[in-house]
Amino acid sequence: MDENNNNKENQQVDPDNEHIQLKVRSPDGSEVYFKIKKKTKLEKLMNTYCNRLGQSPEAVRFLFDGDRIKGDSTPEELGIENGDIIDAMVQQTGGFRWSTKDHGFHVNFIY
């Protein structure tokens, strides 16, 4: 019986070290799964995600419920729970739109 009690004690979750599973979803719908502690800074997850995709961490924005996530935040601070989804958006910089509308035909070019 003592062996069963020891197994149950080992299976109990310490609330300070509780893990949650999250999904990070890209604009194309692909998802990457993570298991992290509630008190782990999200910067660790963000850097790992960017490294897996070959993206610069400065070029990717992470959102939870439409709000931007800062790397020094934790899931616990933001109310992120097991199974929640974080959206990853690649930041677009620069570009312009040029139109040939004034020349008798209409074609849009986006650079």
PDB file of C-alpha atoms in Angstrom:
ATOM      1  CA  MET A   1       0.000   0.000   0.000  1.00  0.00           C
ATOM      2  CA  ASP A   2       2.819   2.391   0.772  1.00  0.00           C
ATOM      3  CA  GLU A   3       4.059   1.984  -2.785  1.00  0.00           C
ATOM      4  CA  ASN A   4       0.670   3.127  -4.143  1.00  0.00           C
ATOM      5  CA  ASN A   5       0.664   6.149  -1.831  1.00  0.00           C
ATOM      6  CA  ASN A   6       4.162   7.117  -2.985  1.00  0.00           C
ATOM      7  CA  ASN A   7       3.081   6.923  -6.635  1.00  0.00           C
ATOM      8  CA  LYS A   8       0.086   9.160  -5.936  1.00  0.00           C
ATOM      9  CA  GLU A   9       2.274  11.686  -4.148  1.00  0.00           C
ATOM     10  CA  ASN A  10       4.677  11.765  -7.088  1.00  0.00           C
ATOM     11  CA  GLN A  11       1.783  12.364  -9.496  1.00  0.00           C
ATOM     12  CA  GLN A  12       0.452  15.362  -7.585  1.00  0.00           C
ATOM     13  CA  VAL A  13       1.119  18.618  -9.387  1.00  0.00           C
ATOM     14  CA  ASP A  14       2.992  21.367  -7.605  1.00  0.00           C
ATOM     15  CA  PRO A  15       0.980  24.526  -8.424  1.00  0.00           C
ATOM     16  CA  ASP A  16       4.178  26.585  -8.773  1.00  0.00           C
ATOM     17  CA  ASN A  17       5.504  24.246 -11.485  1.00  0.00           C
ATOM     18  CA  GLU A  18       2.272  23.463 -13.274  1.00  0.00           C
ATOM     19  CA  HIS A  19       2.662  23.011 -17.030  1.00  0.00           C
ATOM     20  CA  ILE A  20       0.189  24.044 -19.700  1.00  0.00           C
ATOM     21  CA  GLN A  21      -0.030  23.121 -23.358  1.00  0.00           C
ATOM     22  CA  LEU A  22      -0.354  25.924 -25.901  1.00  0.00           C
ATOM     23  CA  LYS A  23      -0.636  26.229 -29.658  1.00  0.00           C
ATOM     24  CA  VAL A  24       1.082  28.946 -31.658  1.00  0.00           C
ATOM     25  CA  ARG A  25      -0.806  29.486 -34.916  1.00  0.00           C
ATOM     26  CA  SER A  26       0.656  31.183 -37.987  1.00  0.00           C
ATOM     27  CA  PRO A  27      -1.389  33.197 -40.521  1.00  0.00           C
ATOM     28  CA  ASP A  28      -1.467  30.193 -42.881  1.00  0.00           C
ATOM     29  CA  GLY A  29      -3.162  28.104 -40.169  1.00  0.00           C
ATOM     30  CA  SER A  30      -0.229  25.861 -39.297  1.00  0.00           C
ATOM     31  CA  GLU A  31       0.214  25.212 -35.589  1.00  0.00           C
ATOM     32  CA  VAL A  32       3.183  24.480 -33.347  1.00  0.00           C
ATOM     33  CA  TYR A  33       2.517  22.915 -29.945  1.00  0.00           C
ATOM     34  CA  PHE A  34       4.352  23.862 -26.755  1.00  0.00           C
ATOM     35  CA  LYS A  35       4.302  22.657 -23.170  1.00  0.00           C
ATOM     36  CA  ILE A  36       5.561  25.292 -20.728  1.00  0.00           C
ATOM     37  CA  LYS A  37       5.280  26.220 -17.078  1.00  0.00           C
ATOM     38  CA  LYS A  38       2.741  28.887 -16.166  1.00  0.00           C
ATOM     39  CA  LYS A  39       5.497  31.027 -14.653  1.00  0.00           C
ATOM     40  CA  THR A  40       7.907  30.768 -17.596  1.00  0.00           C
ATOM     41  CA  LYS A  41       8.500  34.017 -19.460  1.00  0.00           C
ATOM     42  CA  LEU A  42       6.907  33.814 -22.891  1.00  0.00           C
ATOM     43  CA  GLU A  43      10.107  35.110 -24.475  1.00  0.00           C
ATOM     44  CA  LYS A  44      11.420  31.534 -24.285  1.00  0.00           C
ATOM     45  CA  LEU A  45       8.440  30.199 -26.282  1.00  0.00           C
ATOM     46  CA  MET A  46       8.641  33.097 -28.751  1.00  0.00           C
ATOM     47  CA  ASN A  47      12.349  32.572 -29.470  1.00  0.00           C
ATOM     48  CA  THR A  48      11.906  28.813 -29.849  1.00  0.00           C
ATOM     49  CA  TYR A  49       9.016  29.328 -32.293  1.00  0.00           C
ATOM     50  CA  CYS A  50      11.022  31.797 -34.386  1.00  0.00           C
ATOM     51  CA  ASN A  51      14.073  29.523 -34.445  1.00  0.00           C
ATOM     52  CA  ARG A  52      11.967  26.585 -35.664  1.00  0.00           C
ATOM     53  CA  LEU A  53      10.590  28.677 -38.523  1.00  0.00           C
ATOM     54  CA  GLY A  54      13.835  30.458 -39.344  1.00  0.00           C
ATOM     55  CA  GLN A  55      12.341  33.865 -38.534  1.00  0.00           C
ATOM     56  CA  SER A  56      13.916  36.725 -36.646  1.00  0.00           C
ATOM     57  CA  PRO A  57      12.165  37.261 -33.279  1.00  0.00           C
ATOM     58  CA  GLU A  58      12.012  40.978 -34.112  1.00  0.00           C
ATOM     59  CA  ALA A  59       9.945  40.224 -37.234  1.00  0.00           C
ATOM     60  CA  VAL A  60       7.204  38.183 -35.524  1.00  0.00           C
ATOM     61  CA  ARG A  61       4.412  39.571 -33.351  1.00  0.00           C
ATOM     62  CA  PHE A  62       2.583  37.318 -30.913  1.00  0.00           C
ATOM     63  CA  LEU A  63      -1.038  37.963 -29.948  1.00  0.00           C
ATOM     64  CA  PHE A  64      -3.317  36.459 -27.340  1.00  0.00           C
ATOM     65  CA  ASP A  65      -7.009  37.349 -27.621  1.00  0.00           C
ATOM     66  CA  GLY A  66      -6.011  40.166 -29.992  1.00  0.00           C
ATOM     67  CA  ASP A  67      -3.534  41.773 -27.588  1.00  0.00           C
ATOM     68  CA  ARG A  68       0.188  41.834 -28.259  1.00  0.00           C
ATOM     69  CA  ILE A  69       2.287  39.679 -25.942  1.00  0.00           C
ATOM     70  CA  LYS A  70       5.483  41.015 -24.425  1.00  0.00           C
ATOM     71  CA  GLY A  71       8.324  38.555 -23.905  1.00  0.00           C
ATOM     72  CA  ASP A  72       8.690  39.301 -20.207  1.00  0.00           C
ATOM     73  CA  SER A  73       5.074  38.258 -19.513  1.00  0.00           C
ATOM     74  CA  THR A  74       4.120  34.804 -18.252  1.00  0.00           C
ATOM     75  CA  PRO A  75       1.059  32.708 -19.145  1.00  0.00           C
ATOM     76  CA  GLU A  76      -0.098  33.079 -15.550  1.00  0.00           C
ATOM     77  CA  GLU A  77       0.047  36.896 -15.720  1.00  0.00           C
ATOM     78  CA  LEU A  78      -1.910  36.990 -18.992  1.00  0.00           C
ATOM     79  CA  GLY A  79      -4.535  34.434 -17.968  1.00  0.00           C
ATOM     80  CA  ILE A  80      -3.390  31.963 -20.617  1.00  0.00           C
ATOM     81  CA  GLU A  81      -4.740  28.512 -19.842  1.00  0.00           C
ATOM     82  CA  ASN A  82      -4.180  24.966 -21.032  1.00  0.00           C
ATOM     83  CA  GLY A  83      -5.171  24.573 -24.692  1.00  0.00           C
ATOM     84  CA  ASP A  84      -5.190  28.304 -25.516  1.00  0.00           C
ATOM     85  CA  ILE A  85      -3.950  29.576 -28.877  1.00  0.00           C
ATOM     86  CA  ILE A  86      -1.372  32.302 -29.440  1.00  0.00           C
ATOM     87  CA  ASP A  87      -1.370  33.896 -32.895  1.00  0.00           C
ATOM     88  CA  ALA A  88       1.974  34.626 -34.568  1.00  0.00           C
ATOM     89  CA  MET A  89       2.025  37.363 -37.206  1.00  0.00           C
ATOM     90  CA  VAL A  90       5.003  38.251 -39.362  1.00  0.00           C
ATOM     91  CA  GLN A  91       5.466  42.003 -39.309  1.00  0.00           C
ATOM     92  CA  GLN A  92       5.428  43.637 -42.730  1.00  0.00           C
ATOM     93  CA  THR A  93       7.625  46.674 -43.165  1.00  0.00           C
ATOM     94  CA  GLY A  94       7.828  49.033 -46.091  1.00  0.00           C
ATOM     95  CA  GLY A  95       6.100  48.605 -49.398  1.00  0.00           C
ATOM     96  CA  PHE A  96       3.844  50.820 -51.455  1.00  0.00           C
ATOM     97  CA  ARG A  97       0.991  50.558 -53.920  1.00  0.00           C
ATOM     98  CA  TRP A  98       1.353  51.815 -57.467  1.00  0.00           C
ATOM     99  CA  SER A  99      -1.576  52.018 -59.847  1.00  0.00           C
ATOM    100  CA  THR A 100      -1.740  52.474 -63.610  1.00  0.00           C
ATOM    101  CA  LYS A 101      -5.342  53.689 -63.349  1.00  0.00           C
ATOM    102  CA  ASP A 102      -4.457  57.104 -64.814  1.00  0.00           C
ATOM    103  CA  HIS A 103      -3.082  55.492 -67.987  1.00  0.00           C
ATOM    104  CA  GLY A 104      -6.294  53.963 -69.322  1.00  0.00           C
ATOM    105  CA  PHE A 105      -6.018  50.572 -67.636  1.00  0.00           C
ATOM    106  CA  HIS A 106      -6.128  49.438 -64.038  1.00  0.00           C
ATOM    107  CA  VAL A 107      -3.502  47.151 -62.546  1.00  0.00           C
ATOM    108  CA  ASN A 108      -2.326  47.310 -58.946  1.00  0.00           C
ATOM    109  CA  PHE A 109       1.224  46.460 -58.024  1.00  0.00           C
ATOM    110  CA  ILE A 110       2.171  45.882 -54.434  1.00  0.00           C
ATOM    111  CA  TYR A 111       5.865  46.030 -53.622  1.00  0.00           C
TER     112      TYR A 111
END
